[in-house]
XYZ file of C-alpha atoms in Angstrom:
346
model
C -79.250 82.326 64.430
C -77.212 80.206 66.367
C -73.656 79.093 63.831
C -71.407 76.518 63.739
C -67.847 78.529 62.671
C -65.023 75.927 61.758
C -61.428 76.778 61.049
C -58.050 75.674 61.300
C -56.809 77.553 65.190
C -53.361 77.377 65.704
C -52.562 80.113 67.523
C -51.813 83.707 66.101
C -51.260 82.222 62.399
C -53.369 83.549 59.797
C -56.011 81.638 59.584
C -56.430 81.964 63.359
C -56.756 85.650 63.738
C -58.656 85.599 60.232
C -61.655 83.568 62.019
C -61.345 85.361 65.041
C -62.022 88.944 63.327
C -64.764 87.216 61.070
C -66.336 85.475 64.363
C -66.604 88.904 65.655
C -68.639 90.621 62.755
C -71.009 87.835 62.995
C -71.689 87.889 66.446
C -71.551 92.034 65.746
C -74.540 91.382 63.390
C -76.615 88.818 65.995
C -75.496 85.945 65.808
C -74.451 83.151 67.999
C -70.975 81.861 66.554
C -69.573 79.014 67.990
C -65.727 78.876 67.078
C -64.060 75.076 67.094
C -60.609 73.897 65.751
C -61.447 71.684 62.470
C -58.801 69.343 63.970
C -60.843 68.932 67.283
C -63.466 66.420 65.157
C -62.202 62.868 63.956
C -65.115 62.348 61.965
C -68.462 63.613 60.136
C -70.390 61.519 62.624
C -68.726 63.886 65.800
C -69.634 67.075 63.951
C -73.310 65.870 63.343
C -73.715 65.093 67.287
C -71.963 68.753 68.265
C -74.732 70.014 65.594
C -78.025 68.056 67.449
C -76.261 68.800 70.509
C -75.862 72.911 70.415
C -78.808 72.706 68.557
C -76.768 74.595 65.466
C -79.264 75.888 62.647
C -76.294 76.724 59.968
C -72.317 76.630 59.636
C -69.286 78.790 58.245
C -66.036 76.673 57.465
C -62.846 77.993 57.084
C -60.559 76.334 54.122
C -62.177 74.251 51.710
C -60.723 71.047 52.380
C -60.047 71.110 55.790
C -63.204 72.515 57.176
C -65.536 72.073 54.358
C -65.508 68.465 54.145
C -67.143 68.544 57.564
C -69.742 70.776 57.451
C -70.942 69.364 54.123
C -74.370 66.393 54.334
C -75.618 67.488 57.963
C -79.128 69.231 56.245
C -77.552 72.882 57.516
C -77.069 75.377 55.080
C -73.061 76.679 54.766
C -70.862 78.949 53.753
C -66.873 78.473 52.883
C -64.226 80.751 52.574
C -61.071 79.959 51.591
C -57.767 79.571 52.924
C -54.800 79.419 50.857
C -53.438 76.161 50.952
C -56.700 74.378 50.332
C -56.644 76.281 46.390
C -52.807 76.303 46.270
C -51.846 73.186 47.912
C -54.789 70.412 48.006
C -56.158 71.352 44.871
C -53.239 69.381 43.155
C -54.130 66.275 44.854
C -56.943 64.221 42.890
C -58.552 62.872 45.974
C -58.906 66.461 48.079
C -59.993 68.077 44.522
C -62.875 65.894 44.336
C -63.972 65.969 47.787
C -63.744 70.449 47.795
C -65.995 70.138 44.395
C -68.371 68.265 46.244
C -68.124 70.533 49.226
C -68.816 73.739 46.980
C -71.938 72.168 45.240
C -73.757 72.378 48.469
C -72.109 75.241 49.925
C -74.743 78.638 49.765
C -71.663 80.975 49.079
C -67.695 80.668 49.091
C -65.329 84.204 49.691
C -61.784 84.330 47.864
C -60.084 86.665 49.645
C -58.308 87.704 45.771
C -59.752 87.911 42.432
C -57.111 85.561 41.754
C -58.439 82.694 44.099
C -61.375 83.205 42.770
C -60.043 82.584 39.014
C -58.101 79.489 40.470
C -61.898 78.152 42.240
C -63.882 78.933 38.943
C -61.971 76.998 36.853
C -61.154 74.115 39.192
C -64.690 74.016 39.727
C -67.013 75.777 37.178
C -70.199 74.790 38.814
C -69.595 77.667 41.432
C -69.077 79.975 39.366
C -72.034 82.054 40.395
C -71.505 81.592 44.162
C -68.062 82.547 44.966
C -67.416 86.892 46.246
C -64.305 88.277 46.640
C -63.851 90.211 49.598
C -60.327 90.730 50.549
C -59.296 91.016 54.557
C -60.191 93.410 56.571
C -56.999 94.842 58.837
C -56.970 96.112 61.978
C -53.675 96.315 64.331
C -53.174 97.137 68.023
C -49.775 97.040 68.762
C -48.918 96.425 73.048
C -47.764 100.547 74.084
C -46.139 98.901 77.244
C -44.058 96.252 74.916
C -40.295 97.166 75.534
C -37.855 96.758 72.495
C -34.666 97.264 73.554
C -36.060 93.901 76.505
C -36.961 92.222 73.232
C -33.836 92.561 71.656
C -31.668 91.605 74.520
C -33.882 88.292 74.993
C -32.983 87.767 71.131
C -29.739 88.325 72.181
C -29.255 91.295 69.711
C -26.605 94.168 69.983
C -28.507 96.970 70.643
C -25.350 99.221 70.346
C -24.480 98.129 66.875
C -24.875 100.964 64.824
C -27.774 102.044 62.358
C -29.748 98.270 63.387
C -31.885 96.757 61.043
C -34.173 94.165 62.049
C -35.998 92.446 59.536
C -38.922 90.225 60.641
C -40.339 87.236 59.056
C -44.132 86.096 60.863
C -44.936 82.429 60.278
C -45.886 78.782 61.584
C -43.421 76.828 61.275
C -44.749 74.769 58.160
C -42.394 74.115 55.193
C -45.230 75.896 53.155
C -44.052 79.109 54.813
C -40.198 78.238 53.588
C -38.629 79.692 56.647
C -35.246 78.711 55.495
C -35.159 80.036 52.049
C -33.816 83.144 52.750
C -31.301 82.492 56.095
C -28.054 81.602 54.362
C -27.890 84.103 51.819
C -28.987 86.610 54.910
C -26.326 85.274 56.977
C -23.839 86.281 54.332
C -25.056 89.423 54.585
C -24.846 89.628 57.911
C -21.475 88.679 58.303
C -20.488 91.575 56.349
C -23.122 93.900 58.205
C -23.141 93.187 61.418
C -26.131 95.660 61.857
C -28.538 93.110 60.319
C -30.380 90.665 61.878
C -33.323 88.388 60.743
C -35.721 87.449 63.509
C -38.426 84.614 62.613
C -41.604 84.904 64.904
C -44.119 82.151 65.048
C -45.853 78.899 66.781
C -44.555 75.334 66.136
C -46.823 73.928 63.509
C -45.005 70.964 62.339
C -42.525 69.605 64.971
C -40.163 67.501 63.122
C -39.935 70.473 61.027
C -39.628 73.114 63.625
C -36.646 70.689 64.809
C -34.774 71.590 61.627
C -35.663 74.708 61.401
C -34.076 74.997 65.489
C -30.883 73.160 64.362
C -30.523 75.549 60.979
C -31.225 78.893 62.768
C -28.526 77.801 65.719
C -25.570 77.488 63.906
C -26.379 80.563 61.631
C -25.008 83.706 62.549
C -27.564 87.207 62.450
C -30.343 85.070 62.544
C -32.789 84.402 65.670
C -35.918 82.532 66.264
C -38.836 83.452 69.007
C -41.730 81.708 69.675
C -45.120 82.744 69.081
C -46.542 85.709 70.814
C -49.560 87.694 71.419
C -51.014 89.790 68.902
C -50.530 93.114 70.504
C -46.901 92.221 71.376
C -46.328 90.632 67.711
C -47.667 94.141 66.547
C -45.303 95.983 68.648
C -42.357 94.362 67.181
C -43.532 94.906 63.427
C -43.804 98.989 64.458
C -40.243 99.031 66.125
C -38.594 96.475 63.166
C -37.028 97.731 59.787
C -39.066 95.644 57.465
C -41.238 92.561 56.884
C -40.311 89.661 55.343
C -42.505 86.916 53.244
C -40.651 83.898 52.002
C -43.795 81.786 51.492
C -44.345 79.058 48.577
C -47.917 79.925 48.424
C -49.886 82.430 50.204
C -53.819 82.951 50.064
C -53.395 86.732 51.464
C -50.818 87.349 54.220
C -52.400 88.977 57.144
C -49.065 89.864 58.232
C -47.781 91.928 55.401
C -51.022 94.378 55.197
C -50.667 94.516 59.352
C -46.982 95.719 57.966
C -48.176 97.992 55.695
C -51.149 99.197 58.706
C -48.485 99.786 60.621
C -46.486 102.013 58.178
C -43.483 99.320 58.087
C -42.036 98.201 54.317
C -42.314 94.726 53.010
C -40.632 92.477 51.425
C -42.330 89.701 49.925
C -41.511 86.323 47.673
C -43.003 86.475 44.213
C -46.028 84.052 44.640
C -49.246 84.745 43.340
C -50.849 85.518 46.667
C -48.278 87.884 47.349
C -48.490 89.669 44.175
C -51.864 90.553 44.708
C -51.451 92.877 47.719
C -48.207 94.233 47.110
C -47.060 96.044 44.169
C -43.172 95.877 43.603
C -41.681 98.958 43.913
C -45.015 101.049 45.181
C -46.449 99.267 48.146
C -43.617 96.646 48.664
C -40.884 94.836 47.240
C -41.279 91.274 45.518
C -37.862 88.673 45.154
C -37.407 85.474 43.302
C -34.653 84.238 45.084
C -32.733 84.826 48.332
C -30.140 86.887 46.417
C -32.453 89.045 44.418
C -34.117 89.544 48.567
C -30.724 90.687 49.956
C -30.135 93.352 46.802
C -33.359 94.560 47.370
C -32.953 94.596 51.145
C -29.751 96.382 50.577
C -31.392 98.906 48.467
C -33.868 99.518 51.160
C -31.602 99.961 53.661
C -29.626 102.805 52.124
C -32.897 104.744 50.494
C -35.031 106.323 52.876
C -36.741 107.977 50.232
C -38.024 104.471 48.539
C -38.317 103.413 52.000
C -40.577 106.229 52.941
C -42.455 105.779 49.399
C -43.380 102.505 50.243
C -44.852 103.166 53.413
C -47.072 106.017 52.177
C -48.238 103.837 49.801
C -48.953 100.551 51.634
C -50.359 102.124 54.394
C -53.517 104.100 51.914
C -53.596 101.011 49.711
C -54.753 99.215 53.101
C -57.056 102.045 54.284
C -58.801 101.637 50.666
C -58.730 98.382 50.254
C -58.709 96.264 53.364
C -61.305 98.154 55.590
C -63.086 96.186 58.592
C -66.326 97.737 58.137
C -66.390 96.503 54.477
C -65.791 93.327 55.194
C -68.072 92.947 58.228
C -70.873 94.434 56.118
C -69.701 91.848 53.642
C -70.394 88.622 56.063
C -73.308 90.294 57.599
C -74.856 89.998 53.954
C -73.518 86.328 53.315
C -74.844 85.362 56.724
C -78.260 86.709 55.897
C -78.715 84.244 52.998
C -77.913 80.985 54.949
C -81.147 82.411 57.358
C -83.528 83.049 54.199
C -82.660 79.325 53.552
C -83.384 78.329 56.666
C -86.932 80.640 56.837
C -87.356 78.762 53.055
């Protein structure tokens, strides 16, 4: 079956590397997937041509609102799955509500990647009801083994003598949904009485009058560095060799980059949002703040207990190999994917 698969690609965000790895199990089970960038289409007129035109018999979209809204009237079945900000962001907006409820009536199937998305899209939208599966992400990580740290931290222009370092690393686009900021002041502080602490922020430049500010902020702050985006391998590298993971989000759907954290036997740190909360536990498979002081007690704490450090590890790492396996989820789409063709054959 030959697929039209739309998502949101920015470059090594979440979304990106999440339709990547799905792409891959489809195209494992058959099937021709063709990948585009929802952005790359002005209009539903554009997307109907690119159907006619690869000769497309069916379609997977990405995020409700973004992708959904232009797979939806071209007489091919879909699927959706959904993001994150499409159920914690657009569905607050009366417009973007109306047009995703419209989008999931003719949708064959929608994934949640929480049972808690799934209780936000059910009652949003109880006509779905009986079409939306959970099936959380499946993690895999392959971190560079030719990446050199002590090169990386010079480049960030981090003393590598200063004793006992801890470098804590926050993964986003730079989006003010991922709240960069929140936590750099009160970390700064921190810093200036440890000098052995340093916050790195990794990511592409989503928004770029935002990324401006968030240049101009990070500049004059002292312990705190930002690098540009970087490939997956490398970006996997760096979580191994850093101290922890950081989440300041205001709403997550399910952070790819904490369970690659947890994968890769580093702690976590994450903000108390629901999408957060669903993958990590506080005090068992991570550690959950409320504000940027409760983060830097926490931090502290982390810092000066191996033993909870070493808990937490243990534990994220088998709550991933139980619950975020990549043969589950393939097996998952390669199921979903098999009733879009029955409604095709019917």
């Amino acid at each position: 079956m030959r697929l039209l698969f739309l998502a949101v690609l920015r470059r090594h965000t979440g979304n990106a590397v999440t339709a990547q790895r799905i792409r891959d199990h489809l195209e494992a089970a058959g099937h021709v997937c063709i990948l585009k960038d929802a952005f790359d289409f002005e209009s539903p007129s554009e997307i109907a041509n690119f159907i006619k035109a690869e000769n497309l018999e069916a379609a997977v979209a990405l995020h409700l609102y973004r992708g959904g809204r232009l797979v939806q009237g071209h007489g091919i079945p879909f699927g959706i799955i959904f993001g994150g900000t499409d159920l914690n962001e657009d569905v607050n907006q009366g417009e973007k509500n109306k047009v995703m409820g419209k989008v999931l009536e003719e949708a064959r199937f929608a994934v949640a990647f929480t049972e808690s998305m799934k209780e936000i899209a059910q009652t949003q939208w109880p006509h779905a009801r009986g079409k939306i599966y959970v099936q959380s992400q499946g993690i895999a990580t392959m971190p560079n083994a030719t990446f050199n740290w002590n090169t990386f931290l010079q480049h960030s222009e981090i003393d590598q003598s200063a004793d006992n370092l801890h470098v804590f690393l926050l993964i986003c686009g730079l989006r003010q949904v991922k709240d960069p900021l929140y936590l750099v002041e009160a970390f700064s502080e921190w810093h200036q009485e440890e000098p052995s602490v340093y916050m790195v922020i990794v990511g592409p430049e989503v928004d770029p009058v935002f990324t401006r500010e968030v240049k101009a902020k990070v500049k004059r702050t002292p312990g705190v560095r930002l690098i540009g985006e970087m490939a997956q391998e490398d970006l996997h590298a760096i979580v191994k060799n850093c101290f922890a993971v950081v989440n300041s989000s205001v709403s997550e759907g399910m952070s790819a980059a904490i369970l690659e954290a947890m994968d890769l036997e580093v702690p976590v740190l994450a903000r108390n949002v629901p999408g957060n909360a669903a993958v990590v536990r506080h005090g068992v498979t991570g550690l959950l703040f409320s504000d940027p002081q409760e983060f830097v007690r926490l931090a502290k704490r982390l810092v000066s207990d191996p033993a909870l450090e070493k808990e937490i590890v243990a534990n994220g790492r088998e709550y991933v190999r139980r619950h975020h396996a990549l043969q589950v989820e393939r097996n998952t789409y390669g199921h979903l994917i098999r009733t879009l063709q029955r409604s095709i054959e019917d």
